[in-house]
JSON list of C-alpha atoms in Angstrom, two decimals:
[
{"chain": "P", "resi": 111, "resn": "ASP", "atom": "CA", "xyz": [-20.83, -1.43, -4.66]},
{"chain": "P", "resi": 112, "resn": "THR", "atom": "CA", "xyz": [-16.96, -0.59, -5.05]},
{"chain": "P", "resi": 113, "resn": "ALA", "atom": "CA", "xyz": [-15.94, 0.67, -1.54]},
{"chain": "P", "resi": 114, "resn": "VAL", "atom": "CA", "xyz": [-13.07, 3.00, -2.90]},
{"chain": "P", "resi": 115, "resn": "SER", "atom": "CA", "xyz": [-13.43, 4.04, -6.67]},
{"chain": "P", "resi": 116, "resn": "GLN", "atom": "CA", "xyz": [-10.99, 5.93, -8.64]},
{"chain": "P", "resi": 117, "resn": "THR", "atom": "CA", "xyz": [-11.44, 7.49, -12.26]},
{"chain": "P", "resi": 118, "resn": "PRO", "atom": "CA", "xyz": [-9.98, 7.32, -14.52]},
{"chain": "P", "resi": 119, "resn": "LYS", "atom": "CA", "xyz": [-8.72, 4.07, -14.66]},
{"chain": "P", "resi": 120, "resn": "TYR", "atom": "CA", "xyz": [-6.02, 4.85, -17.36]},
{"chain": "P", "resi": 121, "resn": "LEU", "atom": "CA", "xyz": [-4.81, 8.41, -18.09]},
{"chain": "P", "resi": 122, "resn": "VAL", "atom": "CA", "xyz": [-2.42, 9.14, -20.89]},
{"chain": "P", "resi": 123, "resn": "THR", "atom": "CA", "xyz": [-1.20, 12.63, -21.34]},
{"chain": "P", "resi": 124, "resn": "GLN", "atom": "CA", "xyz": [1.69, 14.69, -22.46]},
{"chain": "P", "resi": 125, "resn": "MET", "atom": "CA", "xyz": [4.40, 16.40, -20.62]},
{"chain": "P", "resi": 126, "resn": "GLY", "atom": "CA", "xyz": [3.58, 19.63, -19.22]},
{"chain": "P", "resi": 127, "resn": "ASN", "atom": "CA", "xyz": [-0.30, 19.13, -19.05]},
{"chain": "P", "resi": 128, "resn": "ASP", "atom": "CA", "xyz": [-2.29, 19.54, -15.79]},
{"chain": "P", "resi": 129, "resn": "LYS", "atom": "CA", "xyz": [-4.55, 16.37, -14.76]},
{"chain": "P", "resi": 130, "resn": "SER", "atom": "CA", "xyz": [-6.65, 15.20, -11.99]},
{"chain": "P", "resi": 131, "resn": "ILE", "atom": "CA", "xyz": [-7.54, 11.85, -10.66]},
{"chain": "P", "resi": 132, "resn": "LYS", "atom": "CA", "xyz": [-10.82, 11.57, -8.65]},
{"chain": "P", "resi": 133, "resn": "CYS", "atom": "CA", "xyz": [-11.34, 9.30, -5.68]},
{"chain": "P", "resi": 134, "resn": "GLU", "atom": "CA", "xyz": [-14.56, 8.56, -3.60]},
{"chain": "P", "resi": 135, "resn": "GLN", "atom": "CA", "xyz": [-15.19, 6.16, -0.86]},
{"chain": "P", "resi": 136, "resn": "ASN", "atom": "CA", "xyz": [-18.64, 5.12, 0.32]},
{"chain": "P", "resi": 137, "resn": "LEU", "atom": "CA", "xyz": [-17.19, 3.64, 3.58]},
{"chain": "P", "resi": 138, "resn": "GLY", "atom": "CA", "xyz": [-17.77, 6.52, 5.82]},
{"chain": "P", "resi": 139, "resn": "HIS", "atom": "CA", "xyz": [-14.22, 6.83, 6.49]},
{"chain": "P", "resi": 140, "resn": "ASP", "atom": "CA", "xyz": [-12.50, 9.88, 7.94]},
{"chain": "P", "resi": 141, "resn": "THR", "atom": "CA", "xyz": [-9.06, 9.38, 6.69]},
{"chain": "P", "resi": 142, "resn": "MET", "atom": "CA", "xyz": [-7.97, 9.19, 3.03]},
{"chain": "P", "resi": 143, "resn": "TYR", "atom": "CA", "xyz": [-4.62, 8.56, 1.41]},
{"chain": "P", "resi": 144, "resn": "TRP", "atom": "CA", "xyz": [-2.81, 8.76, -1.81]},
{"chain": "P", "resi": 145, "resn": "TYR", "atom": "CA", "xyz": [-0.04, 6.22, -2.70]},
{"chain": "P", "resi": 146, "resn": "LYS", "atom": "CA", "xyz": [2.18, 5.90, -5.87]},
{"chain": "P", "resi": 147, "resn": "GLN", "atom": "CA", "xyz": [3.22, 2.81, -7.05]},
{"chain": "P", "resi": 148, "resn": "ASP", "atom": "CA", "xyz": [6.25, 2.92, -9.60]},
{"chain": "P", "resi": 149, "resn": "SER", "atom": "CA", "xyz": [7.14, 0.46, -12.31]},
{"chain": "P", "resi": 150, "resn": "LYS", "atom": "CA", "xyz": [8.97, -1.84, -9.74]},
{"chain": "P", "resi": 151, "resn": "LYS", "atom": "CA", "xyz": [5.78, -2.16, -7.67]},
{"chain": "P", "resi": 152, "resn": "PHE", "atom": "CA", "xyz": [7.17, 0.14, -4.79]},
{"chain": "P", "resi": 153, "resn": "LEU", "atom": "CA", "xyz": [4.23, 1.79, -2.88]},
{"chain": "P", "resi": 154, "resn": "LYS", "atom": "CA", "xyz": [5.09, 5.19, -1.57]},
{"chain": "P", "resi": 155, "resn": "ILE", "atom": "CA", "xyz": [2.81, 7.24, 0.63]},
{"chain": "P", "resi": 156, "resn": "MET", "atom": "CA", "xyz": [2.05, 10.84, -0.89]},
{"chain": "P", "resi": 157, "resn": "PHE", "atom": "CA", "xyz": [-0.67, 12.26, 1.41]},
{"chain": "P", "resi": 158, "resn": "SER", "atom": "CA", "xyz": [-2.59, 11.26, 4.35]},
{"chain": "P", "resi": 159, "resn": "TYR", "atom": "CA", "xyz": [-5.77, 13.66, 4.77]},
{"chain": "P", "resi": 160, "resn": "ASN", "atom": "CA", "xyz": [-8.77, 13.67, 7.11]},
{"chain": "P", "resi": 161, "resn": "ASN", "atom": "CA", "xyz": [-11.19, 16.43, 8.02]},
{"chain": "P", "resi": 162, "resn": "LYS", "atom": "CA", "xyz": [-8.61, 18.15, 10.35]},
{"chain": "P", "resi": 163, "resn": "GLU", "atom": "CA", "xyz": [-5.26, 17.56, 9.02]},
{"chain": "P", "resi": 164, "resn": "LEU", "atom": "CA", "xyz": [-3.26, 17.21, 5.75]},
{"chain": "P", "resi": 165, "resn": "ILE", "atom": "CA", "xyz": [0.03, 15.43, 6.14]},
{"chain": "P", "resi": 166, "resn": "ILE", "atom": "CA", "xyz": [2.25, 15.69, 3.16]},
{"chain": "P", "resi": 167, "resn": "ASN", "atom": "CA", "xyz": [5.32, 13.19, 2.35]},
{"chain": "P", "resi": 168, "resn": "GLU", "atom": "CA", "xyz": [8.12, 15.92, 2.05]},
{"chain": "P", "resi": 169, "resn": "THR", "atom": "CA", "xyz": [9.33, 14.17, -0.84]},
{"chain": "P", "resi": 170, "resn": "VAL", "atom": "CA", "xyz": [6.36, 14.62, -3.02]},
{"chain": "P", "resi": 171, "resn": "PRO", "atom": "CA", "xyz": [6.79, 17.69, -5.46]},
{"chain": "P", "resi": 172, "resn": "ASN", "atom": "CA", "xyz": [4.61, 20.64, -4.81]},
{"chain": "P", "resi": 173, "resn": "ARG", "atom": "CA", "xyz": [3.20, 19.97, -8.31]},
{"chain": "P", "resi": 174, "resn": "PHE", "atom": "CA", "xyz": [1.00, 17.38, -6.77]},
{"chain": "P", "resi": 175, "resn": "SER", "atom": "CA", "xyz": [-1.94, 18.68, -4.37]},
{"chain": "P", "resi": 176, "resn": "PRO", "atom": "CA", "xyz": [-4.80, 16.83, -2.79]},
{"chain": "P", "resi": 177, "resn": "LYS", "atom": "CA", "xyz": [-8.18, 18.55, -2.97]},
{"chain": "P", "resi": 178, "resn": "SER", "atom": "CA", "xyz": [-11.10, 17.22, -0.74]},
{"chain": "P", "resi": 179, "resn": "PRO", "atom": "CA", "xyz": [-14.57, 18.74, -1.59]},
{"chain": "P", "resi": 180, "resn": "ASP", "atom": "CA", "xyz": [-15.94, 16.55, 1.20]},
{"chain": "P", "resi": 181, "resn": "LYS", "atom": "CA", "xyz": [-15.25, 13.94, 3.64]},
{"chain": "P", "resi": 182, "resn": "ALA", "atom": "CA", "xyz": [-15.87, 11.01, 0.79]},
{"chain": "P", "resi": 183, "resn": "HIS", "atom": "CA", "xyz": [-13.68, 12.61, -1.90]},
{"chain": "P", "resi": 184, "resn": "LEU", "atom": "CA", "xyz": [-9.92, 13.05, -2.05]},
{"chain": "P", "resi": 185, "resn": "ASN", "atom": "CA", "xyz": [-8.92, 14.18, -5.60]},
{"chain": "P", "resi": 186, "resn": "LEU", "atom": "CA", "xyz": [-5.18, 14.51, -6.76]},
{"chain": "P", "resi": 187, "resn": "HIS", "atom": "CA", "xyz": [-4.31, 17.29, -8.92]},
{"chain": "P", "resi": 188, "resn": "ILE", "atom": "CA", "xyz": [-1.06, 17.37, -10.81]},
{"chain": "P", "resi": 189, "resn": "ASN", "atom": "CA", "xyz": [0.36, 20.19, -12.55]},
{"chain": "P", "resi": 190, "resn": "SER", "atom": "CA", "xyz": [3.08, 20.42, -15.08]},
{"chain": "P", "resi": 191, "resn": "LEU", "atom": "CA", "xyz": [3.28, 16.61, -15.66]},
{"chain": "P", "resi": 192, "resn": "GLU", "atom": "CA", "xyz": [6.78, 15.20, -15.99]},
{"chain": "P", "resi": 193, "resn": "LEU", "atom": "CA", "xyz": [7.85, 11.61, -17.60]},
{"chain": "P", "resi": 194, "resn": "GLY", "atom": "CA", "xyz": [8.79, 10.44, -14.02]},
{"chain": "P", "resi": 195, "resn": "ASP", "atom": "CA", "xyz": [5.17, 11.11, -12.81]},
{"chain": "P", "resi": 196, "resn": "SER", "atom": "CA", "xyz": [4.25, 7.77, -14.76]},
{"chain": "P", "resi": 197, "resn": "ALA", "atom": "CA", "xyz": [2.98, 5.33, -12.27]},
{"chain": "P", "resi": 198, "resn": "VAL", "atom": "CA", "xyz": [-0.06, 3.84, -10.82]},
{"chain": "P", "resi": 199, "resn": "TYR", "atom": "CA", "xyz": [-1.82, 6.06, -8.32]},
{"chain": "P", "resi": 200, "resn": "PHE", "atom": "CA", "xyz": [-3.83, 4.42, -5.48]},
{"chain": "P", "resi": 201, "resn": "CYS", "atom": "CA", "xyz": [-6.29, 6.16, -3.43]},
{"chain": "P", "resi": 202, "resn": "ALA", "atom": "CA", "xyz": [-7.19, 4.56, -0.01]},
{"chain": "P", "resi": 203, "resn": "SER", "atom": "CA", "xyz": [-9.24, 5.15, 3.10]},
{"chain": "P", "resi": 204, "resn": "ARG", "atom": "CA", "xyz": [-9.29, 3.97, 6.61]},
{"chain": "P", "resi": 205, "resn": "GLY", "atom": "CA", "xyz": [-11.72, 3.89, 9.42]},
{"chain": "P", "resi": 206, "resn": "PRO", "atom": "CA", "xyz": [-11.28, 4.76, 12.93]},
{"chain": "P", "resi": 207, "resn": "GLY", "atom": "CA", "xyz": [-9.44, 2.70, 15.58]},
{"chain": "P", "resi": 208, "resn": "PRO", "atom": "CA", "xyz": [-5.91, 1.84, 15.53]},
{"chain": "P", "resi": 209, "resn": "ASN", "atom": "CA", "xyz": [-5.91, -1.54, 13.69]},
{"chain": "P", "resi": 210, "resn": "SER", "atom": "CA", "xyz": [-8.44, -0.41, 11.03]},
{"chain": "P", "resi": 211, "resn": "PRO", "atom": "CA", "xyz": [-7.13, -1.74, 7.51]},
{"chain": "P", "resi": 212, "resn": "LEU", "atom": "CA", "xyz": [-6.52, 0.53, 4.52]},
{"chain": "P", "resi": 213, "resn": "HIS", "atom": "CA", "xyz": [-9.08, -0.08, 1.74]},
{"chain": "P", "resi": 214, "resn": "PHE", "atom": "CA", "xyz": [-7.49, 0.60, -1.65]},
{"chain": "P", "resi": 215, "resn": "GLY", "atom": "CA", "xyz": [-9.02, 1.63, -4.89]},
{"chain": "P", "resi": 216, "resn": "ASN", "atom": "CA", "xyz": [-8.05, -0.31, -7.91]},
{"chain": "P", "resi": 217, "resn": "GLY", "atom": "CA", "xyz": [-5.62, 2.26, -9.11]},
{"chain": "P", "resi": 218, "resn": "THR", "atom": "CA", "xyz": [-5.18, 5.01, -11.97]},
{"chain": "P", "resi": 219, "resn": "ARG", "atom": "CA", "xyz": [-2.49, 4.12, -14.50]},
{"chain": "P", "resi": 220, "resn": "LEU", "atom": "CA", "xyz": [-1.00, 7.40, -15.51]},
{"chain": "P", "resi": 221, "resn": "THR", "atom": "CA", "xyz": [1.24, 7.45, -18.53]},
{"chain": "P", "resi": 222, "resn": "VAL", "atom": "CA", "xyz": [3.15, 10.76, -19.36]},
{"chain": "P", "resi": 223, "resn": "THR", "atom": "CA", "xyz": [4.60, 10.92, -22.90]},
{"chain": "H", "resi": 911, "resn": "GLN", "atom": "CA", "xyz": [15.56, 5.82, 2.76]},
{"chain": "H", "resi": 912, "resn": "GLN", "atom": "CA", "xyz": [13.90, 2.60, 2.94]},
{"chain": "H", "resi": 913, "resn": "GLN", "atom": "CA", "xyz": [12.67, 1.75, 6.31]},
{"chain": "H", "resi": 914, "resn": "VAL", "atom": "CA", "xyz": [11.20, -1.54, 5.58]},
{"chain": "H", "resi": 915, "resn": "LYS", "atom": "CA", "xyz": [13.15, -3.99, 3.51]},
{"chain": "H", "resi": 916, "resn": "GLN", "atom": "CA", "xyz": [11.42, -6.97, 1.95]},
{"chain": "H", "resi": 917, "resn": "SER", "atom": "CA", "xyz": [13.06, -10.00, 0.43]},
{"chain": "H", "resi": 918, "resn": "PRO", "atom": "CA", "xyz": [12.97, -11.90, -1.69]},
{"chain": "H", "resi": 919, "resn": "GLN", "atom": "CA", "xyz": [11.73, -9.86, -4.79]},
{"chain": "H", "resi": 920, "resn": "SER", "atom": "CA", "xyz": [10.34, -12.90, -6.51]},
{"chain": "H", "resi": 921, "resn": "LEU", "atom": "CA", "xyz": [9.41, -16.36, -5.22]},
{"chain": "H", "resi": 922, "resn": "ILE", "atom": "CA", "xyz": [8.50, -19.49, -7.04]},
{"chain": "H", "resi": 923, "resn": "VAL", "atom": "CA", "xyz": [6.92, -22.17, -5.11]},
{"chain": "H", "resi": 924, "resn": "GLN", "atom": "CA", "xyz": [5.39, -25.73, -6.08]},
{"chain": "H", "resi": 925, "resn": "LYS", "atom": "CA", "xyz": [1.61, -26.07, -5.25]},
{"chain": "H", "resi": 926, "resn": "GLY", "atom": "CA", "xyz": [1.23, -27.34, -1.65]},
{"chain": "H", "resi": 927, "resn": "GLY", "atom": "CA", "xyz": [4.75, -26.10, -0.62]},
{"chain": "H", "resi": 928, "resn": "ILE", "atom": "CA", "xyz": [5.67, -23.36, 1.84]},
{"chain": "H", "resi": 929, "resn": "SER", "atom": "CA", "xyz": [6.15, -19.58, 0.77]},
{"chain": "H", "resi": 930, "resn": "ILE", "atom": "CA", "xyz": [8.23, -17.47, 3.05]},
{"chain": "H", "resi": 931, "resn": "ILE", "atom": "CA", "xyz": [8.52, -13.85, 2.84]},
{"chain": "H", "resi": 932, "resn": "ASN", "atom": "CA", "xyz": [10.79, -11.83, 5.12]},
{"chain": "H", "resi": 933, "resn": "CYS", "atom": "CA", "xyz": [10.80, -8.27, 6.14]},
{"chain": "H", "resi": 934, "resn": "ALA", "atom": "CA", "xyz": [13.11, -6.10, 8.28]},
{"chain": "H", "resi": 935, "resn": "TYR", "atom": "CA", "xyz": [12.45, -2.67, 9.71]},
{"chain": "H", "resi": 936, "resn": "GLU", "atom": "CA", "xyz": [14.64, 0.01, 11.13]},
{"chain": "H", "resi": 937, "resn": "ASN", "atom": "CA", "xyz": [12.51, 2.36, 13.12]},
{"chain": "H", "resi": 938, "resn": "THR", "atom": "CA", "xyz": [11.73, 0.82, 16.68]},
{"chain": "H", "resi": 939, "resn": "ALA", "atom": "CA", "xyz": [8.76, 3.06, 16.94]},
{"chain": "H", "resi": 940, "resn": "PHE", "atom": "CA", "xyz": [6.68, 0.97, 14.51]},
{"chain": "H", "resi": 941, "resn": "ASP", "atom": "CA", "xyz": [4.14, -0.88, 16.29]},
{"chain": "H", "resi": 942, "resn": "TYR", "atom": "CA", "xyz": [1.86, -2.27, 13.67]},
{"chain": "H", "resi": 943, "resn": "PHE", "atom": "CA", "xyz": [2.76, -4.59, 10.95]},
{"chain": "H", "resi": 944, "resn": "PRO", "atom": "CA", "xyz": [0.24, -5.75, 8.31]},
{"chain": "H", "resi": 945, "resn": "TRP", "atom": "CA", "xyz": [0.75, -7.64, 5.01]},
{"chain": "H", "resi": 946, "resn": "TYR", "atom": "CA", "xyz": [-1.12, -6.79, 1.89]},
{"chain": "H", "resi": 947, "resn": "GLN", "atom": "CA", "xyz": [-1.86, -9.02, -1.06]},
{"chain": "H", "resi": 948, "resn": "GLN", "atom": "CA", "xyz": [-2.13, -7.35, -4.58]},
{"chain": "H", "resi": 949, "resn": "PHE", "atom": "CA", "xyz": [-3.57, -9.09, -7.64]},
{"chain": "H", "resi": 950, "resn": "PRO", "atom": "CA", "xyz": [-2.82, -7.71, -11.04]},
{"chain": "H", "resi": 951, "resn": "GLY", "atom": "CA", "xyz": [-5.11, -4.60, -11.83]},
{"chain": "H", "resi": 952, "resn": "LYS", "atom": "CA", "xyz": [-6.33, -4.30, -8.48]},
{"chain": "H", "resi": 953, "resn": "GLY", "atom": "CA", "xyz": [-5.21, -2.47, -5.25]},
{"chain": "H", "resi": 954, "resn": "PRO", "atom": "CA", "xyz": [-3.54, -4.16, -2.22]},
{"chain": "H", "resi": 955, "resn": "ALA", "atom": "CA", "xyz": [-5.97, -5.58, 0.27]},
{"chain": "H", "resi": 956, "resn": "LEU", "atom": "CA", "xyz": [-5.14, -6.45, 3.91]},
{"chain": "H", "resi": 957, "resn": "LEU", "atom": "CA", "xyz": [-4.27, -10.05, 4.62]},
{"chain": "H", "resi": 958, "resn": "ILE", "atom": "CA", "xyz": [-3.17, -10.35, 8.07]},
{"chain": "H", "resi": 959, "resn": "ALA", "atom": "CA", "xyz": [-1.51, -8.05, 10.61]},
{"chain": "H", "resi": 960, "resn": "ILE", "atom": "CA", "xyz": [0.42, -8.31, 13.87]},
{"chain": "H", "resi": 961, "resn": "ARG", "atom": "CA", "xyz": [1.20, -6.03, 16.91]},
{"chain": "H", "resi": 962, "resn": "PRO", "atom": "CA", "xyz": [4.63, -6.36, 18.50]},
{"chain": "H", "resi": 963, "resn": "ASP", "atom": "CA", "xyz": [3.08, -7.84, 21.81]},
{"chain": "H", "resi": 964, "resn": "VAL", "atom": "CA", "xyz": [2.98, -11.13, 20.13]},
{"chain": "H", "resi": 965, "resn": "SER", "atom": "CA", "xyz": [5.38, -13.33, 18.38]},
{"chain": "H", "resi": 966, "resn": "GLU", "atom": "CA", "xyz": [3.12, -15.16, 16.21]},
{"chain": "H", "resi": 967, "resn": "LYS", "atom": "CA", "xyz": [-0.34, -14.86, 14.41]},
{"chain": "H", "resi": 968, "resn": "LYS", "atom": "CA", "xyz": [-2.06, -17.51, 12.29]},
{"chain": "H", "resi": 969, "resn": "GLU", "atom": "CA", "xyz": [-5.04, -16.95, 10.22]},
{"chain": "H", "resi": 970, "resn": "GLY", "atom": "CA", "xyz": [-5.89, -20.05, 8.08]},
{"chain": "H", "resi": 971, "resn": "ARG", "atom": "CA", "xyz": [-2.92, -20.81, 5.99]},
{"chain": "H", "resi": 972, "resn": "PHE", "atom": "CA", "xyz": [-0.95, -17.59, 6.44]},
{"chain": "H", "resi": 973, "resn": "THR", "atom": "CA", "xyz": [1.04, -16.86, 9.57]},
{"chain": "H", "resi": 974, "resn": "ILE", "atom": "CA", "xyz": [3.05, -13.97, 10.48]},
{"chain": "H", "resi": 975, "resn": "SER", "atom": "CA", "xyz": [6.16, -14.58, 12.78]},
{"chain": "H", "resi": 976, "resn": "PHE", "atom": "CA", "xyz": [7.57, -11.47, 14.53]},
{"chain": "H", "resi": 977, "resn": "ASN", "atom": "CA", "xyz": [11.06, -11.03, 16.24]},
{"chain": "H", "resi": 978, "resn": "LYS", "atom": "CA", "xyz": [11.19, -7.81, 18.05]},
{"chain": "H", "resi": 979, "resn": "SER", "atom": "CA", "xyz": [14.69, -7.98, 19.01]},
{"chain": "H", "resi": 980, "resn": "ALA", "atom": "CA", "xyz": [15.79, -8.49, 15.55]},
{"chain": "H", "resi": 981, "resn": "LYS", "atom": "CA", "xyz": [13.47, -6.17, 14.03]},
{"chain": "H", "resi": 982, "resn": "GLN", "atom": "CA", "xyz": [12.08, -8.82, 11.53]},
{"chain": "H", "resi": 983, "resn": "PHE", "atom": "CA", "xyz": [9.01, -10.29, 10.53]},
{"chain": "H", "resi": 984, "resn": "SER", "atom": "CA", "xyz": [7.88, -12.81, 8.02]},
{"chain": "H", "resi": 985, "resn": "LEU", "atom": "CA", "xyz": [4.70, -14.26, 6.20]},
{"chain": "H", "resi": 986, "resn": "HIS", "atom": "CA", "xyz": [4.57, -17.96, 6.01]},
{"chain": "H", "resi": 987, "resn": "ILE", "atom": "CA", "xyz": [1.90, -19.30, 3.36]},
{"chain": "H", "resi": 988, "resn": "MET", "atom": "CA", "xyz": [1.28, -22.98, 4.17]},
{"chain": "H", "resi": 989, "resn": "ASP", "atom": "CA", "xyz": [-0.05, -25.45, 1.39]},
{"chain": "H", "resi": 990, "resn": "SER", "atom": "CA", "xyz": [0.57, -22.57, -1.19]},
{"chain": "H", "resi": 991, "resn": "GLN", "atom": "CA", "xyz": [-2.08, -22.66, -4.12]},
{"chain": "H", "resi": 992, "resn": "PRO", "atom": "CA", "xyz": [-1.98, -21.22, -7.52]},
{"chain": "H", "resi": 993, "resn": "GLY", "atom": "CA", "xyz": [-4.63, -18.65, -6.45]},
{"chain": "H", "resi": 994, "resn": "ASP", "atom": "CA", "xyz": [-2.07, -17.33, -3.95]},
{"chain": "H", "resi": 995, "resn": "SER", "atom": "CA", "xyz": [-0.18, -16.01, -6.89]},
{"chain": "H", "resi": 996, "resn": "ALA", "atom": "CA", "xyz": [0.11, -12.19, -6.24]},
{"chain": "H", "resi": 997, "resn": "THR", "atom": "CA", "xyz": [2.15, -9.75, -5.13]},
{"chain": "H", "resi": 998, "resn": "TYR", "atom": "CA", "xyz": [2.74, -9.52, -1.21]},
{"chain": "H", "resi": 999, "resn": "PHE", "atom": "CA", "xyz": [3.90, -6.28, 0.55]},
{"chain": "H", "resi": 1000, "resn": "CYS", "atom": "CA", "xyz": [5.02, -6.09, 4.26]},
{"chain": "H", "resi": 1001, "resn": "ALA", "atom": "CA", "xyz": [4.25, -2.66, 5.86]},
{"chain": "H", "resi": 1002, "resn": "ALA", "atom": "CA", "xyz": [4.87, -1.08, 9.14]},
{"chain": "H", "resi": 1003, "resn": "SER", "atom": "CA", "xyz": [3.41, 2.12, 10.86]},
{"chain": "H", "resi": 1004, "resn": "ILE", "atom": "CA", "xyz": [3.22, 3.96, 14.18]},
{"chain": "H", "resi": 1005, "resn": "LEU", "atom": "CA", "xyz": [-0.51, 3.80, 15.22]},
{"chain": "H", "resi": 1006, "resn": "GLY", "atom": "CA", "xyz": [-0.43, 7.16, 17.15]},
{"chain": "H", "resi": 1007, "resn": "ALA", "atom": "CA", "xyz": [1.02, 9.04, 14.33]},
{"chain": "H", "resi": 1008, "resn": "GLY", "atom": "CA", "xyz": [-1.78, 8.72, 11.69]},
{"chain": "H", "resi": 1009, "resn": "ASN", "atom": "CA", "xyz": [-1.07, 5.27, 10.92]},
{"chain": "H", "resi": 1010, "resn": "MET", "atom": "CA", "xyz": [0.64, 6.06, 7.78]},
{"chain": "H", "resi": 1011, "resn": "LEU", "atom": "CA", "xyz": [2.10, 2.83, 6.21]},
{"chain": "H", "resi": 1012, "resn": "THR", "atom": "CA", "xyz": [5.52, 2.45, 5.03]},
{"chain": "H", "resi": 1013, "resn": "PHE", "atom": "CA", "xyz": [5.76, -0.41, 2.64]},
{"chain": "H", "resi": 1014, "resn": "GLY", "atom": "CA", "xyz": [8.35, -3.01, 1.75]},
{"chain": "H", "resi": 1015, "resn": "GLY", "atom": "CA", "xyz": [9.26, -3.27, -1.71]},
{"chain": "H", "resi": 1016, "resn": "GLY", "atom": "CA", "xyz": [7.03, -6.24, -2.52]},
{"chain": "H", "resi": 1017, "resn": "THR", "atom": "CA", "xyz": [7.50, -9.90, -3.51]},
{"chain": "H", "resi": 1018, "resn": "ARG", "atom": "CA", "xyz": [5.93, -11.21, -6.65]},
{"chain": "H", "resi": 1019, "resn": "LEU", "atom": "CA", "xyz": [4.92, -14.89, -5.63]},
{"chain": "H", "resi": 1020, "resn": "MET", "atom": "CA", "xyz": [4.05, -17.52, -8.26]},
{"chain": "H", "resi": 1021, "resn": "VAL", "atom": "CA", "xyz": [2.65, -20.93, -7.25]},
{"chain": "H", "resi": 1022, "resn": "LYS", "atom": "CA", "xyz": [3.19, -23.43, -9.96]},
{"chain": "H", "resi": 1023, "resn": "PRO", "atom": "CA", "xyz": [0.48, -26.15, -10.17]}
]
């Protein structure tokens, strides 16, 4: 069973559309994240979320919003998509303890045309 | 601003050789330094990590060297194998602040047979 799963794996859409990426983890972790990986492979934190606190990277446009229906899910909603949003988006989760590693999903490749 | 700088961007090593990837950080509050390995089409996965209270950590063929005064740390892969070909990311975080990782720009390693 995949520990952190994302759907869809590929998403192609036009500028101006609104889309969502789903993420589920079956590790029982309390904290989940969204990362964006650009074409140069640079990984940038977008959000950190647990059941108590949402931490937003201040550089993320407010067109991006995380939604967590429960502890095992953290979905990413993107409004009014732009060409520059094209990237691979990774969901991750982390267990308790200071040295707990991040467990990443396999990514969603978003292409905005 | 890029708080963690990684070099080189790409590296080609012969099988059996030593691969060395370097990272430098700016924020002296960072207290956790992991390395992640990413294969094509997959999410990054934790390889090895170090805390600043030790200068070196070794796990199998992988060694992290840490220089607190220079604010630098490096990954050494001994006896490099074609299966090690991947993108490697150094990262840093503050454990008491949500442990949100700041990643370096990545190094694409190719090990030639």
